[in-house]
Coordinates of C-alpha atoms in Angstrom, one line a residue:
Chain A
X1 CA 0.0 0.0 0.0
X2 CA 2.7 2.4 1.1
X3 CA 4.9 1.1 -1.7
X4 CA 1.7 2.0 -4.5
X5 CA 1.4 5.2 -3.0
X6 CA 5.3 6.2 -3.6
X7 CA 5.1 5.2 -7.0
X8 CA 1.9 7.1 -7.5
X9 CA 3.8 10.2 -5.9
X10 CA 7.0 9.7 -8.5
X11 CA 4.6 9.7 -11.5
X12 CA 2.6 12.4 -10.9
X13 CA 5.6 14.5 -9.4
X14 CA 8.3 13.3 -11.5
X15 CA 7.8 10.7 -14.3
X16 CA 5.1 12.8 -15.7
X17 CA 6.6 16.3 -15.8
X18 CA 9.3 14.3 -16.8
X19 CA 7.7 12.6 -20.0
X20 CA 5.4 15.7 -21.1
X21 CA 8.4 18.2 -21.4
X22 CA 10.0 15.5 -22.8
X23 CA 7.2 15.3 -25.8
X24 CA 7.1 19.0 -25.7
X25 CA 10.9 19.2 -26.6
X26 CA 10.2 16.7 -29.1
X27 CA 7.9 18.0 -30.9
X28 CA 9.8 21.6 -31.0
X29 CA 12.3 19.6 -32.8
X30 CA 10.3 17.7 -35.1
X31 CA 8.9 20.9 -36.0
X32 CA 12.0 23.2 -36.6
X33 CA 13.8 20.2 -38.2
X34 CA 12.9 20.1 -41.6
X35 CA 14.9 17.0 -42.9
X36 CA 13.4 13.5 -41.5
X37 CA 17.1 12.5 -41.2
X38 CA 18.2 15.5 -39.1
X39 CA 15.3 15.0 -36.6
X40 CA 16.0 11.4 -36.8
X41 CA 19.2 11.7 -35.7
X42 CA 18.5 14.4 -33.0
X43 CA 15.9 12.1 -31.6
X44 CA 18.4 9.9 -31.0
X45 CA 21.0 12.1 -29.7
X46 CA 18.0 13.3 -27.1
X47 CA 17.1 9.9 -26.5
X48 CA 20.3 9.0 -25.4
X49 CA 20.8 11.9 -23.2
X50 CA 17.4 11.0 -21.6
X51 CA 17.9 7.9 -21.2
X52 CA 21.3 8.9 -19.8
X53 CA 20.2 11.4 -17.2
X54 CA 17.0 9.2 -16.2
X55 CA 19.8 6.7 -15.3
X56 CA 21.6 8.7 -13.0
X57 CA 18.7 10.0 -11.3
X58 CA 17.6 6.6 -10.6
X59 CA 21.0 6.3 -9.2
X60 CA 23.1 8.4 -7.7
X61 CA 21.9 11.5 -8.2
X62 CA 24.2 13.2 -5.4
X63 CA 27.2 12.1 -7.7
X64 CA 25.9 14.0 -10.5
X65 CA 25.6 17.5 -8.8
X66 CA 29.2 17.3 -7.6
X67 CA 31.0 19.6 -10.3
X68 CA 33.7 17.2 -11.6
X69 CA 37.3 19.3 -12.8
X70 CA 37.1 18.1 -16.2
X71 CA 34.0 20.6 -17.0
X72 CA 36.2 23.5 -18.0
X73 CA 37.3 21.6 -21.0
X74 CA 34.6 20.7 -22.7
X75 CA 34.2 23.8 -25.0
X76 CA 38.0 23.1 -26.2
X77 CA 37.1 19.7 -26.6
X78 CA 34.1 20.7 -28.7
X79 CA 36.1 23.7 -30.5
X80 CA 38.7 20.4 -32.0
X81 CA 36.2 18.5 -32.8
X82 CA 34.4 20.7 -35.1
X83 CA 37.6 21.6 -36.9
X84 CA 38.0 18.0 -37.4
X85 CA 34.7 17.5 -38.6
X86 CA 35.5 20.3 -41.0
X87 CA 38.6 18.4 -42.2
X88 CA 37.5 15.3 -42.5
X89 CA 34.2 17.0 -44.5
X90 CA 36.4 18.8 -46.8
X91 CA 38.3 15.7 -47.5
X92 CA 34.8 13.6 -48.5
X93 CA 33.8 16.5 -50.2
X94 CA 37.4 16.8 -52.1
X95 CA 37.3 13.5 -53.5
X96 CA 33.4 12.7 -53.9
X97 CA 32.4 15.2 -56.0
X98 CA 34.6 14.8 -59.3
X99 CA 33.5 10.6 -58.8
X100 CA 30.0 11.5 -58.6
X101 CA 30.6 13.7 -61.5
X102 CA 32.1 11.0 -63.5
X103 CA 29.5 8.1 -62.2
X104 CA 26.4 10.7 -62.3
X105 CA 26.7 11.4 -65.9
X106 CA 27.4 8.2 -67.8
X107 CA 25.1 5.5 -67.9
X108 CA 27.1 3.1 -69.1
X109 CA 29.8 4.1 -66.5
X110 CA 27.4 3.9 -63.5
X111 CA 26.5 0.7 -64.5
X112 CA 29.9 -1.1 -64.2
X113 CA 31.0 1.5 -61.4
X114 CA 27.9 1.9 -59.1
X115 CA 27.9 -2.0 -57.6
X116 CA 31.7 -1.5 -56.6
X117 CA 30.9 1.5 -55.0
X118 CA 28.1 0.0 -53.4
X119 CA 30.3 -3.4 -52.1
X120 CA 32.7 -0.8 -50.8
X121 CA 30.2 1.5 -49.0
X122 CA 28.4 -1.6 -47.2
X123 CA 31.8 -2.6 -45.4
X124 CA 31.4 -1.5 -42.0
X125 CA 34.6 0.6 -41.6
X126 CA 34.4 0.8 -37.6
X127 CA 35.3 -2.6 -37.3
X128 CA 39.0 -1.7 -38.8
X129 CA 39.2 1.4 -36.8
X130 CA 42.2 0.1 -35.1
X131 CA 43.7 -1.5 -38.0
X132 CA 43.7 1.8 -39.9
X133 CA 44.8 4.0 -36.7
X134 CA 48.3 1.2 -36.5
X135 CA 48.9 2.0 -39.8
X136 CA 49.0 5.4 -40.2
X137 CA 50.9 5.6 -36.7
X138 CA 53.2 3.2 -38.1
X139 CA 53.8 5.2 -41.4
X140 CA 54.5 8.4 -39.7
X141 CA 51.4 9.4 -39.1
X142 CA 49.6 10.9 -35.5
X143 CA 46.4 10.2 -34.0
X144 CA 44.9 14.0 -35.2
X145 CA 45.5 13.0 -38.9
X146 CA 43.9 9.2 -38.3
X147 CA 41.4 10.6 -36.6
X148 CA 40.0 12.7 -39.3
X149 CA 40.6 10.1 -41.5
X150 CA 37.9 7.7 -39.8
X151 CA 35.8 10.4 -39.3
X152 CA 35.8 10.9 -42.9
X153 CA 34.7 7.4 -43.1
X154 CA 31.5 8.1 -41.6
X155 CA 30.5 10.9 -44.0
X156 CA 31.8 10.0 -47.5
X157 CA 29.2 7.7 -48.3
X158 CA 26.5 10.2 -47.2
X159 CA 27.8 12.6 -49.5
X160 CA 28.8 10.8 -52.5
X161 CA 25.3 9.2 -52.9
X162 CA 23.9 12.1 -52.5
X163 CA 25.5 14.2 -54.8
X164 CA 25.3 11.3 -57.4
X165 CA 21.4 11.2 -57.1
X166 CA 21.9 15.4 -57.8
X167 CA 23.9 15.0 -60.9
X168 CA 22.0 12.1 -62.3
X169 CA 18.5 14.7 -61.6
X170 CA 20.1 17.2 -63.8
X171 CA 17.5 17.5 -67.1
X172 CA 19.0 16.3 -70.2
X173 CA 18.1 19.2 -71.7
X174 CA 20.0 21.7 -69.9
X175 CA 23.3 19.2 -70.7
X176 CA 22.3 19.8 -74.0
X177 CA 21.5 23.8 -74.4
X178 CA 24.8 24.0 -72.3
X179 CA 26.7 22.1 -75.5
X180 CA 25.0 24.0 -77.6
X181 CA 25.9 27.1 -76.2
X182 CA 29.8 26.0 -75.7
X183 CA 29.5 26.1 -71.9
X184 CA 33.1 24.3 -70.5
X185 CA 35.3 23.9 -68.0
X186 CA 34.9 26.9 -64.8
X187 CA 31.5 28.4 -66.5
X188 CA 30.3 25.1 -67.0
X189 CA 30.5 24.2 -63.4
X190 CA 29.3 27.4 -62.1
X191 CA 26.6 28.1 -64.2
X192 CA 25.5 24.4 -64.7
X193 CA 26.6 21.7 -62.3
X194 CA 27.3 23.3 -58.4
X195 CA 23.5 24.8 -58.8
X196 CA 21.8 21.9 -60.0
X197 CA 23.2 19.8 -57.4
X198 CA 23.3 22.5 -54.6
X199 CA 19.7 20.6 -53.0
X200 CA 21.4 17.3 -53.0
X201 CA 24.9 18.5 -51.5
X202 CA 23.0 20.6 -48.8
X203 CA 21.1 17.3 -47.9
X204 CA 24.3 15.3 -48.5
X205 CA 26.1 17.7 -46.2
X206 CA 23.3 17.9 -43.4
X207 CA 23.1 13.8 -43.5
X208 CA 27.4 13.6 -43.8
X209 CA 27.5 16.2 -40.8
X210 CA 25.1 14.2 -39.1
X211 CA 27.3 10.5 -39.5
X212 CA 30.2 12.7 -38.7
X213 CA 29.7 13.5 -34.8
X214 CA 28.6 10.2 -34.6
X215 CA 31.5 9.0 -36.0
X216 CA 33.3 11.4 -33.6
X217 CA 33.1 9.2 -30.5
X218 CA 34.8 6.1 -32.4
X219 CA 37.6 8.6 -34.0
X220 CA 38.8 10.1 -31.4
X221 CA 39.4 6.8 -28.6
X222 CA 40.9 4.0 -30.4
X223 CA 42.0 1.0 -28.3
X224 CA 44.6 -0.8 -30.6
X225 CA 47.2 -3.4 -30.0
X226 CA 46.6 -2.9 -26.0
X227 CA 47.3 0.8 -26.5
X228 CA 44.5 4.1 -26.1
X229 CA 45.0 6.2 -28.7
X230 CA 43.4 9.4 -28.2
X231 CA 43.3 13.3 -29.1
X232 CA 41.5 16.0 -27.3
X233 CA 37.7 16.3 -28.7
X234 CA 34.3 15.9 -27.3
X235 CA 33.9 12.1 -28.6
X236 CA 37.1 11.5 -27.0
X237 CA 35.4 13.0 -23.9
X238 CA 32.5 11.0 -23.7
X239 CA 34.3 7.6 -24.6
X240 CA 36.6 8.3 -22.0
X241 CA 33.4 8.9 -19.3
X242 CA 31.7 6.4 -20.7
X243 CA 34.5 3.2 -20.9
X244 CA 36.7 4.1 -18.0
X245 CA 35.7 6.8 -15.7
X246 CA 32.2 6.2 -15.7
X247 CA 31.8 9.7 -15.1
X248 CA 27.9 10.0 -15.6
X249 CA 28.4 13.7 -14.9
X250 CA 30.6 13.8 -17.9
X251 CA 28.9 12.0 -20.4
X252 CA 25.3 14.0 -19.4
X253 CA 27.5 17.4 -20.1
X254 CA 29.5 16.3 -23.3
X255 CA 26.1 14.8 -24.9
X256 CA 24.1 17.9 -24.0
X257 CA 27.0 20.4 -25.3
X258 CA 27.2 18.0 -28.7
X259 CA 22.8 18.2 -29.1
X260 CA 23.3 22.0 -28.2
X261 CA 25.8 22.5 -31.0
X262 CA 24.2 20.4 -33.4
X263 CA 21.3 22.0 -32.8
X264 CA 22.2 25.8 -33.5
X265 CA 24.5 24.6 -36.4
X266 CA 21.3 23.0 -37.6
X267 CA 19.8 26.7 -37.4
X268 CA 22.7 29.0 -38.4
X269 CA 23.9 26.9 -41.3
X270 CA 21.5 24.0 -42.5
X271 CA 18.1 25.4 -42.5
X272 CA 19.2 28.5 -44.4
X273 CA 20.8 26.6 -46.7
X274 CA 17.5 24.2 -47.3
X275 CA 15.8 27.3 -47.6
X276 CA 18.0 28.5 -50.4
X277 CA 18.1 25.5 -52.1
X278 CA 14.4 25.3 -52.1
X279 CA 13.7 28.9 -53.1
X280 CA 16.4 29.3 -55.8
X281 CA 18.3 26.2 -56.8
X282 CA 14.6 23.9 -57.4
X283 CA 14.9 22.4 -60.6
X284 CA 11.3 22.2 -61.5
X285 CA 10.2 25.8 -63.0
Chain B
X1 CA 13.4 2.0 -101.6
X2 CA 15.3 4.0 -99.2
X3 CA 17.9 5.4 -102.0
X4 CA 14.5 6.4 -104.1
X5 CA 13.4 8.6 -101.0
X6 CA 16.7 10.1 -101.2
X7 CA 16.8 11.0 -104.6
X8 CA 13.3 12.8 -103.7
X9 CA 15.0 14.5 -101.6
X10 CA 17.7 16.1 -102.9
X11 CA 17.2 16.5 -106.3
X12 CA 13.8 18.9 -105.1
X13 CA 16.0 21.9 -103.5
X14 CA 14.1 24.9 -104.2
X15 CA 16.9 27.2 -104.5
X16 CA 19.1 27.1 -106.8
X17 CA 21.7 30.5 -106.7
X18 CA 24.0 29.4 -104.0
X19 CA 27.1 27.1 -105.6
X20 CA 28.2 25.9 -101.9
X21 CA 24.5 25.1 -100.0
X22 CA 24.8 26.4 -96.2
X23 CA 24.2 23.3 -95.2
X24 CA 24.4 19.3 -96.7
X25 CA 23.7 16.4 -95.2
X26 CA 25.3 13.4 -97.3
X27 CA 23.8 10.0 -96.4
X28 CA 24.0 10.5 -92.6
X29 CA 22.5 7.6 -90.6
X30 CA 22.1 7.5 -86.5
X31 CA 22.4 4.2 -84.5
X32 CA 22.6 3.9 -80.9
X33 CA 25.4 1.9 -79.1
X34 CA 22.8 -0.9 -79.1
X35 CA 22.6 -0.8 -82.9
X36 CA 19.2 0.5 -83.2
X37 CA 18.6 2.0 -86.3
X38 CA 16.8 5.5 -85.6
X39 CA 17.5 7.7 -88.6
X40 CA 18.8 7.6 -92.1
X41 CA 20.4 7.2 -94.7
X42 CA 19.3 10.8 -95.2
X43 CA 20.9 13.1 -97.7
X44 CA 19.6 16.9 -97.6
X45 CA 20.6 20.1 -99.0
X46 CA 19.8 23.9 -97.2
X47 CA 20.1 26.9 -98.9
X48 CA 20.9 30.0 -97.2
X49 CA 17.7 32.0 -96.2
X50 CA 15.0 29.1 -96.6
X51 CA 13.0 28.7 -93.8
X52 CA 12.5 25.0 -94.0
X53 CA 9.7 23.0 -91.7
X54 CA 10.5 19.6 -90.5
X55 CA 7.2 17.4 -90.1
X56 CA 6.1 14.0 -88.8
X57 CA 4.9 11.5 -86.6
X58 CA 6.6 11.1 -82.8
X59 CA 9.3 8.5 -83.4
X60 CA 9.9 10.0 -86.8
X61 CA 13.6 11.2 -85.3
X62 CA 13.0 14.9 -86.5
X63 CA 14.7 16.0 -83.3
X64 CA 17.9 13.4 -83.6
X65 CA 17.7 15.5 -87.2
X66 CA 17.8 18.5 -85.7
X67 CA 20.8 17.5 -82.8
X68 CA 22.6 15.8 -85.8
X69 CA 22.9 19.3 -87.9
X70 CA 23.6 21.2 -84.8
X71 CA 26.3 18.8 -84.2
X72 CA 25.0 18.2 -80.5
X73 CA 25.1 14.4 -81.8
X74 CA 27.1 12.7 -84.2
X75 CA 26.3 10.4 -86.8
X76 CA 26.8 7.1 -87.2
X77 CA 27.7 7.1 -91.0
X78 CA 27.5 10.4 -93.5
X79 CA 29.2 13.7 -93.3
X80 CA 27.3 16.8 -92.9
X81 CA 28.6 19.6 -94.2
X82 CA 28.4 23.3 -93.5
X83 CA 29.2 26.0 -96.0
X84 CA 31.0 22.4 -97.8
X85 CA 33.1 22.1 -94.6
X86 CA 32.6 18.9 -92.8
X87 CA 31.4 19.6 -89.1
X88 CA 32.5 17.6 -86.2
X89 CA 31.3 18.5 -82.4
X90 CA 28.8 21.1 -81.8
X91 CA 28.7 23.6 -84.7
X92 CA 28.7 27.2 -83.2
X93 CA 27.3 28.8 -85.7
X94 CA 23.9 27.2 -85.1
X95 CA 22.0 28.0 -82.1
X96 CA 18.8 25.7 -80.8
X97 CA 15.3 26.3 -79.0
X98 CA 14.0 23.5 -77.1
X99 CA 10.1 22.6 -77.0
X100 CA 11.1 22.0 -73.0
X101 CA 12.8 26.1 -72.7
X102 CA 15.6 24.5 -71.1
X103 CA 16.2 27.4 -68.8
X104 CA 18.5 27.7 -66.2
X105 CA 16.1 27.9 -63.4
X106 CA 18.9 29.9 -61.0
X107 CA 19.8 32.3 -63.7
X108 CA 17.7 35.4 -64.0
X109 CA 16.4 36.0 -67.9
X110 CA 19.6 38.4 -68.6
X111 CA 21.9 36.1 -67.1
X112 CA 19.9 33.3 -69.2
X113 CA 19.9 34.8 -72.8
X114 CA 23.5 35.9 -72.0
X115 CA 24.9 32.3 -71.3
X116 CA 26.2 31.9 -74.9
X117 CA 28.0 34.5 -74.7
X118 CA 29.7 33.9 -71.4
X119 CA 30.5 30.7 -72.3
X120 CA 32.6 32.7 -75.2
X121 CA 34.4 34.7 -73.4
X122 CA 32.7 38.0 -73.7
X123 CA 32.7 40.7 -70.9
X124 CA 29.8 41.6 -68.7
X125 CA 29.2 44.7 -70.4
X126 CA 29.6 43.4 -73.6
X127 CA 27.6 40.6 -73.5
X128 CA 24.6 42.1 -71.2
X129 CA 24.4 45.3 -73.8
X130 CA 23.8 42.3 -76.5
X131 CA 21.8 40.4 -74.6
X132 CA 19.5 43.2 -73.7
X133 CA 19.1 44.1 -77.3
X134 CA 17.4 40.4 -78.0
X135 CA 15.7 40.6 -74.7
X136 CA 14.2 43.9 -76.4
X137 CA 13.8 42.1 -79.7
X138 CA 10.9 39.5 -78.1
X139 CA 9.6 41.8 -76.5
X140 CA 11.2 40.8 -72.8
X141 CA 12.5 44.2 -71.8
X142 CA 11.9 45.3 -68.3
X143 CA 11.9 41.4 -67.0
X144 CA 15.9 41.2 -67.3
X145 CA 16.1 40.6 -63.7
X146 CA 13.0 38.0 -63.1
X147 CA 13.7 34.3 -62.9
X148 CA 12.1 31.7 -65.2
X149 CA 9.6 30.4 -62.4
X150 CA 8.2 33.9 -62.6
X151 CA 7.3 33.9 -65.9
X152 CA 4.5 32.3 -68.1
X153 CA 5.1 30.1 -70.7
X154 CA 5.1 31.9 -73.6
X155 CA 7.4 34.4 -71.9
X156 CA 10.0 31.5 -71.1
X157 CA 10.2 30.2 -75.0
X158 CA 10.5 34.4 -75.6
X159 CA 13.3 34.0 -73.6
X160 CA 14.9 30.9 -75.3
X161 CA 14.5 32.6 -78.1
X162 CA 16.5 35.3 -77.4
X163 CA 19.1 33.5 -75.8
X164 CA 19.5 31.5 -79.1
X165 CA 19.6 34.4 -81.2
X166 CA 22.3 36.3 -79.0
X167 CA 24.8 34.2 -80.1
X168 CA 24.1 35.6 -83.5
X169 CA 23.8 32.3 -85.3
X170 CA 24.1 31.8 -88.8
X171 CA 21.3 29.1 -88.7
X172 CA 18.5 28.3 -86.0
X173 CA 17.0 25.0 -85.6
X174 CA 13.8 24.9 -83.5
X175 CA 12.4 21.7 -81.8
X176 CA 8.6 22.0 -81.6
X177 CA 8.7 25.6 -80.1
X178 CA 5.4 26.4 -80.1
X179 CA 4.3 22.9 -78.8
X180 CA 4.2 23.6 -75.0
X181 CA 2.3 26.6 -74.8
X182 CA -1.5 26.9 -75.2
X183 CA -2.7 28.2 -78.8
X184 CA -3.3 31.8 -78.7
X185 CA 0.1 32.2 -77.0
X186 CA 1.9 29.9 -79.8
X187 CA 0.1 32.0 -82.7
X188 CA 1.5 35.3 -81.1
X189 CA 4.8 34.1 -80.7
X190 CA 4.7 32.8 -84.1
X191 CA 3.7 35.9 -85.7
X192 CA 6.8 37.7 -83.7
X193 CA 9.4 34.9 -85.0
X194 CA 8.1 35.5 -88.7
X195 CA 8.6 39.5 -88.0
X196 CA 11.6 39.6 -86.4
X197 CA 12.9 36.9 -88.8
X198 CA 11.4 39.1 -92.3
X199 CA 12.9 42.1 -91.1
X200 CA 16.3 41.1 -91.3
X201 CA 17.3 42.7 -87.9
X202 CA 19.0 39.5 -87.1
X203 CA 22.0 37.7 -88.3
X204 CA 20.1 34.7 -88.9
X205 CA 18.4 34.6 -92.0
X206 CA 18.3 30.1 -92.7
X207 CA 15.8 28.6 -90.2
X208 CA 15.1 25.1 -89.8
X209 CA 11.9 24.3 -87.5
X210 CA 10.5 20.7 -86.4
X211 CA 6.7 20.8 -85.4
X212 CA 3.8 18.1 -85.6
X213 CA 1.1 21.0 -86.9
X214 CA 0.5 20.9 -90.5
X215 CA -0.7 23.9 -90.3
X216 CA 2.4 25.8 -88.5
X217 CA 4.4 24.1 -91.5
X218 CA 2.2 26.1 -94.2
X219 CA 2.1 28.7 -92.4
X220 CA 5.9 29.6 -91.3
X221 CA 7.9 27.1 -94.2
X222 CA 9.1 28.1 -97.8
X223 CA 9.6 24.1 -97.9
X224 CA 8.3 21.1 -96.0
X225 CA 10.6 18.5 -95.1
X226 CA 7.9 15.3 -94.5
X227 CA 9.8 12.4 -92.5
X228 CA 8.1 8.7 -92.1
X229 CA 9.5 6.9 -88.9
X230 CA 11.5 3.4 -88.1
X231 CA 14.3 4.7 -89.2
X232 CA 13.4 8.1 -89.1
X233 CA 13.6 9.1 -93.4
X234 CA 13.0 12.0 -95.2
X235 CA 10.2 10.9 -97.7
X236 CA 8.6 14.3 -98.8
X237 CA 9.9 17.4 -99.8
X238 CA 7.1 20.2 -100.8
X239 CA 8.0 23.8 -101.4
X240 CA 5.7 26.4 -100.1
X241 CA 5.6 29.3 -102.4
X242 CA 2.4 31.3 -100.7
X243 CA 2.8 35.1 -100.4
X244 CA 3.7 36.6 -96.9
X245 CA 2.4 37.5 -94.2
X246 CA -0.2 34.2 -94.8
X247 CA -3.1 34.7 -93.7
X248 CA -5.0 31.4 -92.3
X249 CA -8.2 31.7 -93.5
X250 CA -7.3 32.8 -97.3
X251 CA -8.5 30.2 -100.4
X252 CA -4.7 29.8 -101.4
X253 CA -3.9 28.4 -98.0
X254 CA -6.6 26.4 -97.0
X255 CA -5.6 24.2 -100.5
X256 CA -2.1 24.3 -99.8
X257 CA -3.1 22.9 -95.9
X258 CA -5.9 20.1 -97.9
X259 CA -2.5 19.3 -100.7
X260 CA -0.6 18.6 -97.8
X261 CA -2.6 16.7 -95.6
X262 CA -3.6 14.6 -98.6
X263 CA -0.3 14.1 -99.2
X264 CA 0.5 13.4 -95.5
X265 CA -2.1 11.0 -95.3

């Protein structure tokens, strides 16, 4: 009896509260985000978190209001990562754009290329995490670089099929006023090809972005050959509190500051950048 | 049977003055990589100034024709020949209008009718002050800044008519132009391209034009090219000799329109 009227007290004091600003917070998402994947992803990001903080409530809630030292460092650690989300997205971009180029265009070339690209895409490249951080320590390389690298893994494929689907969408007939007309090389390309896909590499980007900071927490804390290799970034943060330290502090703060990021990038950058590609770069007149 | 049609052909040019014919086609075919016979063996001769009208059924390959003498596509066997010069890649003193518009729906209408001209090279100033002279020409001036999803349809094929004739080309090959818009708006802009092309403002004086209408044929063509499809073969070639500006509902024309339907049919 007493125990059924605890319970009763927790839902209607706590669990409820709990669960309507929950749906509240949802919905504010669902209904900013524009992309299905973007809110997809945030869901789970928030879910997470949730889940994460419902945890150490249930546990030991005194632990998690104890300020832990680490805390200062999580905007430095948040600062890296982005500039190596930023590398490793320049690198997808660098090298995914001429191939989807070359496979977008020619039918007879994405026939032969397009399953390759797919065998390679479907290989699950955190399983060789540690193989490829050895490596590139072993040739010379440091953590940072390998690092971005993997990263990179998790937001090529995101991009290239993206930005294949945007060249392939390109009407036939503006290929063919644009021959007509002489249009090559530079004017080609700025006149013809970076609009017409602009939609797709905006969604590719949003989508790559997204894969990236989840890739993040693999990247940046490799256990290889009985050795931690880690640089200073947010992933590496929350790895850290969530394999060794058990910090629940830690990985409650690190998740929130990597939803709170994602979610004002989401506003600054991606949404404007829909927006644009909605209202000018459309292909349908 | 096929060399008989060819004979038709070319032994029916209308115009006889020029030695070297702007243009000759000399028993071009078109196959595709999978060997499917689509056009051809065609042979065709185009003298400088005739307005010539491409008709017949869908399939018929009048618009491989059309990409074949622009040089947009290549043929499979055949030379064709401009000014007796044998053309390979796109020729760039043709331009083309597309049933479709095909406009660059970022670019504004300046920016648009301009391309051809930024693909050559050409200044801003330079190729904006010619640009806006076309723009003028159909009638477009004062929407030099709107983009193509503001504008109607008649007003977009205005402006891929402009862009095609700011590149100044010697010849201009249509491809059903008049097809996408409604009828009133088809006539009009119909009218304008007989205008502007009678007046000799432009550079262009040799038109070729594909359509499906008999009656745009009679009424635009000084010769009717009649093609039969699988493979796509010339096997009619009428001259039109009616007085301009024609005028639909005279005697003169309603025969020519009954010869040719008869014939057609």
């Amino acid at each position: 009896m007493a125990r059924s009227r605890v319970l009763h007290m927790l839902w209607d004091g706590f669990f409820r509260p709990l669960i309507r600003s929950m749906v509240f917070f949802l919905n504010l998402i669902l209904e900013r985000q524009r992309t299905r994947r973007g809110s997809i992803l945030l869901l789970f990001v928030v879910a997470i978190g949730i889940f994460a903080f419902a945890r150490g409530m249930w546990g030991s809630a005194s632990h998690l209001l104890t300020p832990s030292p680490e805390l200062k460092d999580v905007p430095l650690a948040l600062l890296f990562s982005l500039l190596r989300l930023l590398a490793a997205y320049a690198l997808a971009l660098v090298w995914t754009l001429p191939l989807a180029v070359w496979v977008g265009r020619d039918e007879r070339i994405s026939r032969r290329v397009m399953p390759i690209i797919e065998v390679i895409a479907s290989i699950p490249a955190t399983a060789f995490f540690p193989l490829i951080v050895l490596t590139i320590v072993r040739l010379g390389g440091d953590m940072n670089l390998a690092s971005i690298l993997l990263v990179t893994t998790g937001m090529q494929w995101y991009l290239l099929f993206n930005l294949i689907a945007g060249i392939r969408a390109i009407p036939e007939d503006l290929h063919q006023i644009s021959n007509s007309l002489g249009l090559m090389g530079r004017t080609r390309w700025r006149r013809l090809i970076l609009p017409a896909i602009f939609p797709s590499l905006v969604t590719g980007s949003l989508t790559a972005i997204g894969g990236g900071w989840n890739a993040l927490v693999l990247s940046e804390y490799v256990f290889a050959e009985n050795h931690l290799y880690s640089v200073n970034g947010i992933g590496a943060m929350l790895a850290r509190a969530t394999y060794t330290s058990g910090n629940l502090q830690q990985i409650v703060v690190s998740i929130s500051a990597m939803v709170l990021f994602i979610l004002i990038v989401n506003r600054l950058v991606w949404q404007p950048a829909y927006d644009l590609a909605q209202r000018r770069f459309a292909l349908n007149y | 049977m096929t060399s008989q049609i060819q004979d038709t052909s070319s032994s029916a040019s209308v115009v006889p003055e020029s030695p070297v014919p702007l243009l000759e086609l000399r028993e071009i075919t078109k196959s595709f990589p999978n060997r499917i016979h689509i056009l051809g063996p065609i042979s065709l001769v185009v003298q400088e100034g005739e307005f010539v009208v491409v008709i017949g059924p869908s399939g018929a390959g009048k618009s491989t024709l059309l990409r074949t003498i622009t040089g947009l596509t290549d043929v499979t066997s055949g030379e064709v020949l401009y000014r007796g010069q044998r053309i390979s890649g796109v020729n760039p003193r043709t331009a083309l209008v597309f049933q479709s518009f095909a406009l660059f729906p970022w670019l504004t209408v300046m920016e648009n009718v301009a391309l051809g001209l930024e693909a050559r090279g050409l200044d801003k100033p330079t190729r904006y002050s010619r640009a806006r002279r076309y723009i003028d020409m159909v009638g477009l001036d004062g929407y030099e800044r709107a983009y193509p999803r503001e504008l109607s349809g008649g007003m977009k094929q205005r402006v891929g008519l402009a862009r095609a004739l700011t590149v100044e080309p010697e010849l201009l090959c249509m491809d059903e132009p008049f097809s996408g818009l409604d009828a009133l708006t088809a006539s009009n802009l119909r009218e304008q391209l007989l205008d502007i092309w009678l007046s000799k403002q432009i550079v262009t004086n040799t038109i070729i034009l594909v359509t499906h209408s008999v009656e745009e044929a009679v009424l635009l063509g000084d010769r009717i090219l009649l093609m039969a499809a699988a493979p796509g073969t010339i096997v009619g070639d009428y001259p039109i000799t009616l007085d301009r500006p024609r005028k639909r509902k005279s005697l003169q024309f309603e025969e020519k329109l009954d010869e040719l339907y008869s014939l057609i049919v």
